[in-house]
Short mmCIF file of C-alpha atoms in Angstrom, two decimals:
data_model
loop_
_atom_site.label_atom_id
_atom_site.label_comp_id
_atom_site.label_asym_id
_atom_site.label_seq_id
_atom_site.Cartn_x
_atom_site.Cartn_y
_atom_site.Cartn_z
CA UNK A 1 86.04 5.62 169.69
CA UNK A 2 85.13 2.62 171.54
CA UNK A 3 88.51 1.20 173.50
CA UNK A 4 91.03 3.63 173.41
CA UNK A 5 90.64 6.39 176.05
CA UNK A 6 92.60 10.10 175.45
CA UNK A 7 93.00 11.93 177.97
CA UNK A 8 93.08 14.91 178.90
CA UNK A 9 90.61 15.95 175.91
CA UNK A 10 91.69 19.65 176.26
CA UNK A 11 94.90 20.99 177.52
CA UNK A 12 96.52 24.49 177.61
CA UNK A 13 100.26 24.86 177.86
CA UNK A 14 102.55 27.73 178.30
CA UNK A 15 105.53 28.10 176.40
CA UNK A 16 108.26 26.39 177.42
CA UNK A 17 106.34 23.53 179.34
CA UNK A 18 106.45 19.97 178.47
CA UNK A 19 102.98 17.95 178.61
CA UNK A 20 102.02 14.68 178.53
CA UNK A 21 98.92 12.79 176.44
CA UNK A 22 97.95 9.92 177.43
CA UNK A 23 96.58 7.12 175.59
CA UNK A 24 94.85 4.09 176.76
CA UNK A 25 93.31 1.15 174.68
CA UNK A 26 91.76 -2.15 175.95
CA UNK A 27 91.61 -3.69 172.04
CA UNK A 28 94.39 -5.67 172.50
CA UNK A 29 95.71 -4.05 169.57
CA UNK A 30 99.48 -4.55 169.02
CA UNK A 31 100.52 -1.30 167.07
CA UNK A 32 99.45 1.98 168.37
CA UNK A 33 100.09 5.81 166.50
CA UNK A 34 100.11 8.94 167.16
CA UNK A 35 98.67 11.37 165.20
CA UNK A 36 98.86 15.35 164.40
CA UNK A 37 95.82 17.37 162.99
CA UNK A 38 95.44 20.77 162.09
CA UNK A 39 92.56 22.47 159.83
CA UNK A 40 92.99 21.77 156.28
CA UNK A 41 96.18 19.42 156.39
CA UNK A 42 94.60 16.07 156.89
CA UNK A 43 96.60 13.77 159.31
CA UNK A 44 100.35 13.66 159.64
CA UNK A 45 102.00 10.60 161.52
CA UNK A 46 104.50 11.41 165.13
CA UNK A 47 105.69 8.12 165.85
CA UNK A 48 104.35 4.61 165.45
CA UNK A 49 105.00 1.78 167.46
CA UNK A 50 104.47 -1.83 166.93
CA UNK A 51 105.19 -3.71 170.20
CA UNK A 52 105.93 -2.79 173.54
CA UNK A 53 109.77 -0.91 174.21
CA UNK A 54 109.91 -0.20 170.08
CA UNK A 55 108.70 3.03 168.68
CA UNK A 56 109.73 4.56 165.02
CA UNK A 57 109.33 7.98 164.15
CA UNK A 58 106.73 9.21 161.49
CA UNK A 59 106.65 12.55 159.47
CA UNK A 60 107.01 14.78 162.51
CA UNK A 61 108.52 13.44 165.59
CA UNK A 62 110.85 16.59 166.03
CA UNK A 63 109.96 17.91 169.49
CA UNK A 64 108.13 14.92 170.69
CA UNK A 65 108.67 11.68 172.31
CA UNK A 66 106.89 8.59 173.29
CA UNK A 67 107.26 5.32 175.03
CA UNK A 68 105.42 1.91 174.97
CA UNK A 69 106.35 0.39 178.49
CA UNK A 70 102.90 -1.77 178.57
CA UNK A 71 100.80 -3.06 175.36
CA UNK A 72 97.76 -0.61 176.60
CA UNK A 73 99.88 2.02 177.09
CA UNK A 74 101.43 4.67 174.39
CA UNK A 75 102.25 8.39 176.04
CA UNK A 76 103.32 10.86 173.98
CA UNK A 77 105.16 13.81 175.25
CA UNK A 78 105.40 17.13 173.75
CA UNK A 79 108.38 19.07 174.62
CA UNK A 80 109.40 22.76 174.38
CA UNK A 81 111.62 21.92 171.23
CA UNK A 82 107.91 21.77 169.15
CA UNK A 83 107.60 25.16 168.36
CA UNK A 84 103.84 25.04 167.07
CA UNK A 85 102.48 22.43 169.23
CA UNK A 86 98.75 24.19 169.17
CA UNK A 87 97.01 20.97 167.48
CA UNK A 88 94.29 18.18 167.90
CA UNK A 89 95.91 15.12 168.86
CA UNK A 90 94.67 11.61 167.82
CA UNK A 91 95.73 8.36 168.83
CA UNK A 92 94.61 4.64 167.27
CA UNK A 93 95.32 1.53 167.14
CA UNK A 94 95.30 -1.30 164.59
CA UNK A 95 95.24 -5.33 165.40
CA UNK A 96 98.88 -5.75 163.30
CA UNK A 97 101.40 -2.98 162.32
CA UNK A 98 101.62 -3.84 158.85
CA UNK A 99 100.77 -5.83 156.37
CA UNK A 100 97.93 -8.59 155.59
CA UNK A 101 94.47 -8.27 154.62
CA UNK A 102 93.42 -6.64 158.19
CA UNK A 103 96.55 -4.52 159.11
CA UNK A 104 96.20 -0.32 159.11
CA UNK A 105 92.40 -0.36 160.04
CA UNK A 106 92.81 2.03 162.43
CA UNK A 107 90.54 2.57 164.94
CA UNK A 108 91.03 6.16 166.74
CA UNK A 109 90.56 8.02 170.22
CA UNK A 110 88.43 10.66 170.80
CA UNK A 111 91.19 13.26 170.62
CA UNK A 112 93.38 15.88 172.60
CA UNK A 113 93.10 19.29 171.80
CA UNK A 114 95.99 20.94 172.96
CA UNK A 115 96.29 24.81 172.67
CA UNK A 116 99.35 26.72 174.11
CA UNK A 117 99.12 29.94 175.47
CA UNK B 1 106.17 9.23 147.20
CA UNK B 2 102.91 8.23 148.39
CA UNK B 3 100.58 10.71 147.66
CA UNK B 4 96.75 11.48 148.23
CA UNK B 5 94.66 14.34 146.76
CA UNK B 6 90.96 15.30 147.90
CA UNK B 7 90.49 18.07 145.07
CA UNK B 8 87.31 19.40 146.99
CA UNK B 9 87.93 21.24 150.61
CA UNK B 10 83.56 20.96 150.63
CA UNK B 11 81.57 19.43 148.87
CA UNK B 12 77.46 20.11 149.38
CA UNK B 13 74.05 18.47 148.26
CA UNK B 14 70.70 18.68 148.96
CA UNK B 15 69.24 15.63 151.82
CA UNK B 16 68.60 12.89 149.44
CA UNK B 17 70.61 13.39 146.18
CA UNK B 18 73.41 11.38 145.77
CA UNK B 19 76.61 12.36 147.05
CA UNK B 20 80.56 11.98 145.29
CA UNK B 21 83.68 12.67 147.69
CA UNK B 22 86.59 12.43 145.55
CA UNK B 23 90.12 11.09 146.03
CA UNK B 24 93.06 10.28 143.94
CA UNK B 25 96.23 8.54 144.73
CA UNK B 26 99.54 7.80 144.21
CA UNK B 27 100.98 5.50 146.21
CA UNK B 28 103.99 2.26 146.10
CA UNK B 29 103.08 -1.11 145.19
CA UNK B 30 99.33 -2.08 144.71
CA UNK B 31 97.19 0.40 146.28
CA UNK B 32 95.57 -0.10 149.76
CA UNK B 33 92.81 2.58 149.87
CA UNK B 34 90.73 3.73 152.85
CA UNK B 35 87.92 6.30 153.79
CA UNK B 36 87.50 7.73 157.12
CA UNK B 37 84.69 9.94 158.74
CA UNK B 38 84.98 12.21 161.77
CA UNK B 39 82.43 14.18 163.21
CA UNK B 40 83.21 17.61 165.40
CA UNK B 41 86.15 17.05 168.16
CA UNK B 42 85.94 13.62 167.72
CA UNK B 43 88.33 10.50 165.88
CA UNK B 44 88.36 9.00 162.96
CA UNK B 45 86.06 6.08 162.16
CA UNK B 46 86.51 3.89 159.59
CA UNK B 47 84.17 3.54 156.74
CA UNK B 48 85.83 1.01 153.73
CA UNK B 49 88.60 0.08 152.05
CA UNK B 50 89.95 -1.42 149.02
CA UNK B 51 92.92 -3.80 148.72
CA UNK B 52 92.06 -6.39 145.96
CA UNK B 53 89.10 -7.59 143.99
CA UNK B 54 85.78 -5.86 143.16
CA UNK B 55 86.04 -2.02 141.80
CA UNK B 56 82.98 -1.57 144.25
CA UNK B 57 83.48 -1.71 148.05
CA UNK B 58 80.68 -1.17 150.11
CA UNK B 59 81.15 -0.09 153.51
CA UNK B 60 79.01 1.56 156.61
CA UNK B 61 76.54 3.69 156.49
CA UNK B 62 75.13 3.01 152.71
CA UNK B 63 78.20 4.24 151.70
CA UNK B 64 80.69 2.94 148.58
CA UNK B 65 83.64 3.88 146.93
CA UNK B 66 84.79 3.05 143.22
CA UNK B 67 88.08 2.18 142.55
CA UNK B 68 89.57 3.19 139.29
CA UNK B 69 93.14 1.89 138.26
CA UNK B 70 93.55 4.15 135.34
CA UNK B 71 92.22 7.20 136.65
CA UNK B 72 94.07 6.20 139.93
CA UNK B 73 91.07 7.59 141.89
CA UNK B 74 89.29 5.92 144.64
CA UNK B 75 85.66 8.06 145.27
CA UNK B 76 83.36 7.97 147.80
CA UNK B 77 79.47 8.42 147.07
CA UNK B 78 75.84 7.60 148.63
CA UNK B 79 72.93 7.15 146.07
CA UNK B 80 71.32 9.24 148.45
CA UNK B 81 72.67 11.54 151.05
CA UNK B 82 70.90 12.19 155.17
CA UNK B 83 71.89 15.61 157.07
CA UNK B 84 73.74 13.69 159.48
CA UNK B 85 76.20 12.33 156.70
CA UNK B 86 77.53 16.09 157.14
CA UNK B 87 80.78 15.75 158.54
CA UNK B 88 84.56 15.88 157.40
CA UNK B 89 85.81 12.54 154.92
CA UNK B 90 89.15 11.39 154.69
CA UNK B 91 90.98 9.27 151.95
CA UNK B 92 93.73 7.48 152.77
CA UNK B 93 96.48 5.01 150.93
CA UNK B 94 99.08 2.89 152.36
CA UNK B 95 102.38 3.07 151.32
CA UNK B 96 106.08 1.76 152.38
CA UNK B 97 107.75 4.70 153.97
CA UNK B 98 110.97 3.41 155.37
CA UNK B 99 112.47 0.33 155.33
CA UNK B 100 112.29 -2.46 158.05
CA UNK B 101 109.19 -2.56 161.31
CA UNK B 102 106.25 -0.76 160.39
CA UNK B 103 107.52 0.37 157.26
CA UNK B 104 104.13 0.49 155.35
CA UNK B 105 102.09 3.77 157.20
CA UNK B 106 98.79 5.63 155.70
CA UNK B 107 99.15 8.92 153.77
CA UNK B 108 95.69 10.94 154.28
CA UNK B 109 94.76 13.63 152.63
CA UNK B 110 93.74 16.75 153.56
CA UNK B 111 89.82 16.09 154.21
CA UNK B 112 86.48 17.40 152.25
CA UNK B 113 83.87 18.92 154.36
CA UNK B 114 80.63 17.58 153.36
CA UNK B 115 77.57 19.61 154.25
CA UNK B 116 74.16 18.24 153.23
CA UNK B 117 71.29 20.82 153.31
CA UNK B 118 67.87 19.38 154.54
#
């Protein structure tokens, strides 16, 4: 998990509140993703982003958002519009966004684990 | 579509019998193949991967994976398996998902536990 820091690592929500999870890498990776997992579905892609102030949406953006103001910086935001937000969270990183030998080695956070109550 | 199947949710053997984790694909273009381990409340880390060349990667840990083109299956094993190899395994392909930036993105599939019993 070395160089990207999540925070917070748990986080409980009421309905109808938005929260924020941040994420934090000193890799001086280029692209950065967010991603959602729950038990027995494997890893499903919220947005992506590839350089600062350009994000695209993955499989499952609906009810979040994000924003890349800084290289080291990629916040993602989940709003009251995700109706099943109760996940693990995981962030990474990977030197290029796509393509070449060495791009979509990710290397990952340590994970959010956000439960609403 | 880009598509990958672990057939097993768990998978167990005994501390130093080898070990198989298996994956199949279907994925866009040549296949860019990846396995990923993550231990309890923690990330992903990256094990190996196979874009071109040998059949056989080799990657951390003593472990390999054999890629098959006509079986379009891309398996993990260890000739011989240690109790802290338990953890969850993830296969992963790239493949083009939209057109433009970023348009190539990994497909994972759903994870295989493995549990091996000292």
């Amino acid at each position: 998990d070395g160089g990207i820091t999540q925070s917070p690592k748990y986080l409980f929500r009421k309905e109808g509140q938005n929260v924020t999870l941040s994420c934090e890498q000193n890799l001086n990776h280029d692209a950065m993703y967010w991603y959602r997992q729950d038990p027995g579905q494997g890893l499903r892609l919220i947005y992506y982003s590839q350089i600062v102030n350009d994000f695209q949406k993955g499989d499952i953006a609906e009810g979040y958002s994000v924003s890349r103001e800084k290289k080291e910086s990629f916040p993602l935001t989940v709003t009251s519009a995700q109706k099943n937000p109760t996940a693990f969270y995981l962030c990474a990183t990977s030197r290029a966004g796509t393509g070449g030998e060495g791009a979509n080695v990710l290397t990952f956070g340590a994970g959010s684990r956000l439960t609403v109550l | 579509a880009q598509s990958v199947a672990q057939p097993e949710d768990q998978v167990n053997v005994a501390e130093g019998n080898p070990l198989t984790v298996k994956c199949t694909y279907s994925v866009s273009g040549n296949p860019y193949l990846f396995w990923y381990v993550q231990y309890p409340n923690r990330g992903l880390q990256f094990l190996l991967k196979y874009i071109t060349g040998d059949n056989l990667v080799k990657g951390s840990y003593g472990f390999e994976a054999e890629f098959n083109k006509s079986q379009t299956s891309f398996h993990l094993k260890k000739p011989s398996a240690l109790v802290s190899d338990s953890a969850l395994y993830f296969c992963a392909g790239r493949g083009r998902r939209w057109s433009g930036a970023g348009s190539y993105q990994l497909t994972f599939g759903k994870g295989t536990k493995l549990s091996v019993i000292p």
